[in-house]
mmCIF file of C-alpha atoms in Angstrom:
data_model
loop_
_atom_site.group_PDB
_atom_site.id
_atom_site.type_symbol
_atom_site.label_atom_id
_atom_site.label_comp_id
_atom_site.label_asym_id
_atom_site.label_seq_id
_atom_site.Cartn_x
_atom_site.Cartn_y
_atom_site.Cartn_z
ATOM 1 C CA MET A 897 -13.905 55.037 93.146
ATOM 2 C CA ASP A 898 -11.419 55.896 90.380
ATOM 3 C CA ARG A 899 -12.465 58.008 87.394
ATOM 4 C CA LYS A 900 -12.769 55.095 84.985
ATOM 5 C CA LEU A 901 -15.164 53.198 87.261
ATOM 6 C CA LEU A 902 -17.037 56.426 87.975
ATOM 7 C CA CYS A 903 -17.563 57.084 84.240
ATOM 8 C CA GLN A 904 -18.763 53.511 83.789
ATOM 9 C CA SER A 905 -21.220 53.958 86.655
ATOM 10 C CA ILE A 906 -22.564 57.196 85.135
ATOM 11 C CA LEU A 907 -22.996 55.603 81.687
ATOM 12 C CA ILE A 908 -24.840 52.644 83.208
ATOM 13 C CA SER A 909 -27.207 55.055 84.991
ATOM 14 C CA VAL A 910 -27.815 56.969 81.751
ATOM 15 C CA LYS A 911 -28.539 53.724 79.923
ATOM 16 C CA LYS A 912 -31.083 52.715 82.581
ATOM 17 C CA LYS A 913 -32.844 56.046 82.199
ATOM 18 C CA LEU A 914 -33.034 55.602 78.427
ATOM 19 C CA GLU A 915 -34.719 52.226 78.927
ATOM 20 C CA SER A 916 -37.562 53.902 80.826
ATOM 21 C CA GLU A 917 -40.555 55.040 78.755
ATOM 22 C CA ASP A 918 -41.658 57.301 81.616
ATOM 23 C CA PHE A 919 -38.297 59.076 81.484
ATOM 24 C CA LEU A 920 -38.422 59.489 77.700
ATOM 25 C CA ASN A 921 -42.001 60.765 77.860
ATOM 26 C CA GLU A 922 -40.961 63.403 80.405
ATOM 27 C CA PHE A 923 -38.553 64.972 77.909
ATOM 28 C CA ARG A 924 -40.477 64.342 74.706
ATOM 29 C CA GLU A 925 -41.864 67.425 72.970
ATOM 30 C CA PRO A 926 -45.665 67.234 72.452
ATOM 31 C CA ASN A 927 -46.723 65.020 69.519
ATOM 32 C CA ARG A 928 -43.130 63.963 68.743
ATOM 33 C CA PHE A 929 -41.907 60.355 68.494
ATOM 34 C CA VAL A 930 -45.489 59.178 69.081
ATOM 35 C CA ARG A 931 -45.575 56.943 65.997
ATOM 36 C CA LYS A 932 -43.055 54.320 64.991
ATOM 37 C CA ARG A 933 -40.362 56.104 63.001
ATOM 38 C CA ILE A 934 -37.056 55.153 61.408
ATOM 39 C CA LEU A 935 -35.303 57.239 64.067
ATOM 40 C CA SER A 936 -36.412 56.493 67.617
ATOM 41 C CA MET A 937 -36.028 59.016 70.414
ATOM 42 C CA LYS A 938 -33.526 56.716 72.119
ATOM 43 C CA ASP A 939 -31.403 56.521 68.935
ATOM 44 C CA VAL A 940 -31.288 60.296 68.598
ATOM 45 C CA ILE A 941 -30.337 60.800 72.253
ATOM 46 C CA ASN A 942 -27.529 58.266 71.979
ATOM 47 C CA PHE A 943 -26.303 60.083 68.883
ATOM 48 C CA LEU A 944 -26.387 63.528 70.512
ATOM 49 C CA ILE A 945 -24.468 62.252 73.526
ATOM 50 C CA PHE A 946 -21.797 61.133 71.040
ATOM 51 C CA HIS A 947 -21.224 64.881 70.556
ATOM 52 C CA PRO A 948 -20.880 65.505 66.812
ATOM 53 C CA LYS A 949 -18.096 67.877 65.777
ATOM 54 C CA LYS A 950 -18.359 67.332 62.029
ATOM 55 C CA THR A 951 -21.303 67.590 59.658
ATOM 56 C CA LEU A 952 -24.352 65.701 60.859
ATOM 57 C CA ASP A 953 -24.432 63.223 58.011
ATOM 58 C CA ALA A 954 -20.716 62.365 58.329
ATOM 59 C CA ILE A 955 -20.807 61.877 62.070
ATOM 60 C CA TRP A 956 -24.044 59.864 61.877
ATOM 61 C CA GLU A 957 -22.411 57.435 59.465
ATOM 62 C CA SER A 958 -19.418 57.111 61.795
ATOM 63 C CA PHE A 959 -21.792 56.600 64.723
ATOM 64 C CA ARG A 960 -23.729 53.918 62.816
ATOM 65 C CA LYS A 961 -20.584 51.938 62.044
ATOM 66 C CA LYS A 962 -19.362 52.107 65.623
ATOM 67 C CA PHE A 963 -22.634 51.081 67.285
ATOM 68 C CA LYS A 964 -24.433 49.159 64.547
ATOM 69 C CA ILE A 965 -24.516 45.886 66.499
ATOM 70 C CA GLN A 966 -25.829 47.363 69.739
ATOM 71 C CA LEU A 967 -28.252 49.927 68.295
ATOM 72 C CA ASN A 968 -29.060 48.745 64.763
ATOM 73 C CA LEU A 969 -29.119 52.330 63.489
ATOM 74 C CA PRO A 970 -30.715 53.122 60.105
ATOM 75 C CA VAL A 971 -29.335 55.118 57.184
ATOM 76 C CA VAL A 972 -30.964 58.572 57.371
ATOM 77 C CA SER A 973 -30.457 62.051 55.949
ATOM 78 C CA ARG A 974 -29.036 65.076 57.722
ATOM 79 C CA GLN A 975 -32.471 66.722 57.521
ATOM 80 C CA ALA A 976 -34.057 63.743 59.299
ATOM 81 C CA ILE A 977 -31.547 63.995 62.152
ATOM 82 C CA SER A 978 -32.054 67.762 62.482
ATOM 83 C CA SER A 979 -35.813 67.333 62.560
ATOM 84 C CA ALA A 980 -35.708 64.466 65.056
ATOM 85 C CA ARG A 981 -33.557 66.243 67.611
ATOM 86 C CA THR A 982 -36.017 69.142 67.853
ATOM 87 C CA GLY A 983 -38.455 66.664 69.388
ATOM 88 C CA ILE A 984 -36.296 66.293 72.505
ATOM 89 C CA LYS A 985 -36.476 68.835 75.330
ATOM 90 C CA PRO A 986 -33.018 70.251 76.167
ATOM 91 C CA GLU A 987 -33.731 69.692 79.864
ATOM 92 C CA LEU A 988 -33.002 66.011 79.238
ATOM 93 C CA PHE A 989 -29.299 66.740 78.834
ATOM 94 C CA LYS A 990 -29.291 68.922 81.956
ATOM 95 C CA ASP A 991 -30.737 65.902 83.772
ATOM 96 C CA PHE A 992 -27.824 63.757 82.552
ATOM 97 C CA PHE A 993 -25.340 66.484 83.485
ATOM 98 C CA ASP A 994 -26.740 66.773 87.023
ATOM 99 C CA LEU A 995 -26.669 62.987 87.353
ATOM 100 C CA ALA A 996 -22.953 62.910 86.450
ATOM 101 C CA VAL A 997 -22.082 65.665 88.957
ATOM 102 C CA THR A 998 -24.146 64.060 91.721
ATOM 103 C CA ARG A 999 -22.425 60.714 91.129
ATOM 104 C CA TYR A 1000 -19.019 62.391 91.140
ATOM 105 C CA TYR A 1001 -19.477 63.945 94.565
ATOM 106 C CA ALA A 1002 -21.246 60.891 95.996
ATOM 107 C CA HIS A 1003 -18.411 58.541 95.047
ATOM 108 C CA THR A 1004 -15.288 60.742 95.185
ATOM 109 C CA LYS A 1005 -14.174 60.674 98.788
ATOM 110 C CA LYS A 1006 -10.646 62.017 98.379
ATOM 111 C CA ARG A 1007 -10.633 65.471 96.755
ATOM 112 C CA GLU A 1008 -7.881 68.012 96.263
ATOM 113 C CA LYS A 1009 -7.739 70.962 98.670
ATOM 114 C CA TRP A 1010 -6.042 74.320 98.282
ATOM 115 C CA MET A 1011 -3.199 74.509 100.828
ATOM 116 C CA GLY A 1012 -4.636 71.304 102.277
ATOM 117 C CA ARG A 1013 -7.586 73.227 103.763
ATOM 118 C CA TYR A 1014 -10.235 74.368 101.262
ATOM 119 C CA HIS A 1015 -12.108 73.226 98.196
ATOM 120 C CA LEU A 1016 -12.184 76.212 95.820
ATOM 121 C CA PHE A 1017 -15.178 77.143 93.660
ATOM 122 C CA ALA A 1018 -15.689 80.071 91.293
ATOM 123 C CA ILE A 1019 -18.904 81.563 89.917
ATOM 124 C CA ASP A 1020 -19.036 83.803 86.857
ATOM 125 C CA GLY A 1021 -21.404 84.646 84.039
ATOM 126 C CA SER A 1022 -21.383 86.098 80.550
ATOM 127 C CA ASP A 1023 -23.715 87.192 77.763
ATOM 128 C CA PHE A 1024 -23.700 85.485 74.382
ATOM 129 C CA GLU A 1025 -25.640 85.603 71.140
ATOM 130 C CA ALA A 1026 -27.973 82.636 70.697
ATOM 131 C CA PRO A 1027 -28.541 81.106 67.239
ATOM 132 C CA SER A 1028 -31.300 83.018 65.456
ATOM 133 C CA SER A 1029 -34.530 81.036 65.140
ATOM 134 C CA GLU A 1030 -38.164 81.389 66.109
ATOM 135 C CA GLY A 1031 -37.495 79.090 69.040
ATOM 136 C CA THR A 1032 -34.697 81.237 70.480
ATOM 137 C CA PHE A 1033 -36.659 84.431 69.822
ATOM 138 C CA GLU A 1034 -39.526 82.966 71.825
ATOM 139 C CA GLU A 1035 -37.273 81.730 74.630
ATOM 140 C CA PHE A 1036 -34.796 84.605 74.992
ATOM 141 C CA GLY A 1037 -36.508 87.536 73.287
ATOM 142 C CA LYS A 1038 -35.819 89.373 70.044
ATOM 143 C CA ASN A 1039 -33.403 92.290 69.692
ATOM 144 C CA SER A 1040 -33.158 94.708 66.773
ATOM 145 C CA ASP A 1041 -31.240 97.799 65.702
ATOM 146 C CA LYS A 1042 -32.818 101.103 64.651
ATOM 147 C CA LYS A 1043 -30.376 101.288 61.748
ATOM 148 C CA ARG A 1044 -31.290 97.744 60.629
ATOM 149 C CA PRO A 1045 -34.928 97.175 61.684
ATOM 150 C CA ASP A 1046 -35.069 94.036 59.541
ATOM 151 C CA LEU A 1047 -32.185 92.402 61.454
ATOM 152 C CA PHE A 1048 -33.068 90.425 64.601
ATOM 153 C CA TRP A 1049 -31.012 88.451 67.113
ATOM 154 C CA SER A 1050 -31.309 86.904 70.595
ATOM 155 C CA MET A 1051 -28.996 87.403 73.538
ATOM 156 C CA ALA A 1052 -28.777 85.003 76.472
ATOM 157 C CA LYS A 1053 -26.878 84.839 79.738
ATOM 158 C CA VAL A 1054 -24.845 81.837 80.865
ATOM 159 C CA SER A 1055 -23.608 81.302 84.413
ATOM 160 C CA ILE A 1056 -21.234 78.582 85.602
ATOM 161 C CA LEU A 1057 -20.201 77.158 88.952
ATOM 162 C CA TYR A 1058 -16.718 75.715 88.506
ATOM 163 C CA ALA A 1059 -14.753 73.621 91.002
ATOM 164 C CA LEU A 1060 -11.146 74.778 90.663
ATOM 165 C CA THR A 1061 -9.642 72.074 92.873
ATOM 166 C CA ASP A 1062 -11.783 69.297 91.352
ATOM 167 C CA ASP A 1063 -11.451 70.696 87.782
ATOM 168 C CA ILE A 1064 -15.091 70.090 86.862
ATOM 169 C CA ILE A 1065 -18.122 72.231 86.035
ATOM 170 C CA VAL A 1066 -20.565 71.658 88.891
ATOM 171 C CA ASP A 1067 -23.546 73.627 87.625
ATOM 172 C CA THR A 1068 -24.488 75.734 84.629
ATOM 173 C CA ILE A 1069 -27.514 77.876 83.815
ATOM 174 C CA ILE A 1070 -28.651 79.523 80.582
ATOM 175 C CA ASP A 1071 -31.285 82.227 80.993
ATOM 176 C CA LYS A 1072 -32.522 85.467 79.474
ATOM 177 C CA GLN A 1073 -29.949 88.249 79.147
ATOM 178 C CA LYS A 1074 -31.847 90.518 81.539
ATOM 179 C CA LYS A 1075 -31.480 87.965 84.348
ATOM 180 C CA HIS A 1076 -29.025 89.289 86.939
ATOM 181 C CA GLU A 1077 -25.870 87.230 87.468
ATOM 182 C CA ARG A 1078 -26.466 87.447 91.218
ATOM 183 C CA ASP A 1079 -29.805 85.616 90.933
ATOM 184 C CA LEU A 1080 -28.152 82.834 88.930
ATOM 185 C CA ALA A 1081 -25.324 82.637 91.473
ATOM 186 C CA MET A 1082 -27.883 82.079 94.230
ATOM 187 C CA GLN A 1083 -29.132 79.055 92.266
ATOM 188 C CA HIS A 1084 -25.555 77.749 92.083
ATOM 189 C CA LEU A 1085 -25.207 78.072 95.850
ATOM 190 C CA ALA A 1086 -28.457 76.140 96.276
ATOM 191 C CA ARG A 1087 -27.000 73.405 94.054
ATOM 192 C CA MET A 1088 -23.902 73.276 96.273
ATOM 193 C CA SER A 1089 -26.195 72.835 99.258
ATOM 194 C CA ASP A 1090 -28.068 69.992 97.522
ATOM 195 C CA LEU A 1091 -24.746 68.262 96.838
ATOM 196 C CA ALA A 1092 -23.583 68.879 100.437
ATOM 197 C CA ILE A 1093 -20.244 70.324 99.257
ATOM 198 C CA GLN A 1094 -20.263 73.676 101.066
ATOM 199 C CA SER A 1095 -18.208 72.398 103.993
ATOM 200 C CA ASP A 1096 -14.508 73.366 103.866
ATOM 201 C CA SER A 1097 -15.166 75.326 100.673
ATOM 202 C CA VAL A 1098 -14.467 78.873 99.517
ATOM 203 C CA VAL A 1099 -16.528 80.445 96.710
ATOM 204 C CA ILE A 1100 -14.857 83.150 94.608
ATOM 205 C CA PHE A 1101 -16.895 85.860 92.860
ATOM 206 C CA ASP A 1102 -15.953 88.606 90.418
ATOM 207 C CA ARG A 1103 -16.949 92.258 90.759
ATOM 208 C CA GLY A 1104 -20.684 92.993 90.730
ATOM 209 C CA TYR A 1105 -21.848 89.974 92.703
ATOM 210 C CA TYR A 1106 -21.840 91.429 96.205
ATOM 211 C CA SER A 1107 -25.110 91.950 98.059
ATOM 212 C CA ALA A 1108 -26.113 91.430 101.677
ATOM 213 C CA ASP A 1109 -28.235 88.422 100.667
ATOM 214 C CA MET A 1110 -25.384 86.879 98.683
ATOM 215 C CA PHE A 1111 -22.945 87.368 101.553
ATOM 216 C CA SER A 1112 -25.428 85.814 103.981
ATOM 217 C CA GLU A 1113 -26.209 82.911 101.627
ATOM 218 C CA CYS A 1114 -22.549 81.924 101.688
ATOM 219 C CA HIS A 1115 -21.786 82.523 105.346
ATOM 220 C CA THR A 1116 -24.935 81.075 106.935
ATOM 221 C CA PRO A 1117 -24.014 77.446 106.058
ATOM 222 C CA GLY A 1118 -20.385 78.201 106.958
ATOM 223 C CA CYS A 1119 -19.041 78.566 103.413
ATOM 224 C CA PRO A 1120 -16.513 81.442 103.226
ATOM 225 C CA CYS A 1121 -16.594 83.584 100.103
ATOM 226 C CA LEU A 1122 -14.281 85.999 98.352
ATOM 227 C CA LEU A 1123 -16.136 88.889 96.696
ATOM 228 C CA ARG A 1124 -14.433 91.528 94.579
ATOM 229 C CA LEU A 1125 -15.651 94.969 95.710
ATOM 230 C CA ARG A 1126 -15.260 98.518 94.510
ATOM 231 C CA PRO A 1127 -12.315 100.326 96.139
ATOM 232 C CA CYS A 1128 -14.686 102.717 97.937
ATOM 233 C CA MET A 1129 -16.416 99.884 99.832
ATOM 234 C CA ASN A 1130 -14.983 99.303 103.292
ATOM 235 C CA PHE A 1131 -15.115 95.693 104.517
ATOM 236 C CA CYS A 1132 -16.199 96.909 107.938
ATOM 237 C CA GLN A 1133 -19.353 98.337 106.326
ATOM 238 C CA LEU A 1134 -20.530 94.884 105.252
ATOM 239 C CA PRO A 1135 -23.338 93.196 107.260
ATOM 240 C CA GLY A 1136 -22.042 91.290 110.247
ATOM 241 C CA HIS A 1137 -18.726 93.203 110.341
ATOM 242 C CA ASP A 1138 -19.581 96.299 112.342
ATOM 243 C CA VAL A 1139 -16.751 97.752 114.445
#
């Protein structure tokens, strides 16, 4: 299946999900969108998928004009849009993301290989500052400085599994900053197993990821890995490589 048909298939699947009240209820925050409102949950989701890059009110007006026949979108304020989107659980968009990746690997039979032999994947993580709000403080914790005790911020950790030869992000996780990158990487490897893409693949890790469990998690299903080690670590000291 070529990429255009694949994208069409993914969008059709997303549309079917949005037609299901059970699906919408699963990702609806408690007591939100329970009464008939000007903005429905489905309208807001369609808008957020449109990925605004300008101010909310400007992009909403553009969105209305483009989809007015299909969606019959109302004229609303920026504040109404901001309020409405807080009623949707962020896990909904992770569900759509996973759906797209699953469809990609289910319907893409011919994939690029490095040197004609391996599919290459890379795993890495980083810390970032989350937007300051009561919600992020509750989710990721609250940090402060002794010099500025009245100043608070939240830090989070993001980890990504990227397919170098396919040029797509396969999996991504956002968690608390204290979460170890190795634990998140193990979740990425589990996702690879779910997608059945470990065969003929090599996973590349940066320094700090090596552990006996990580090494075993890659090699047990026959998925070679490349782990950056400290110079003092001898490869022959690693589990399974005694001489």
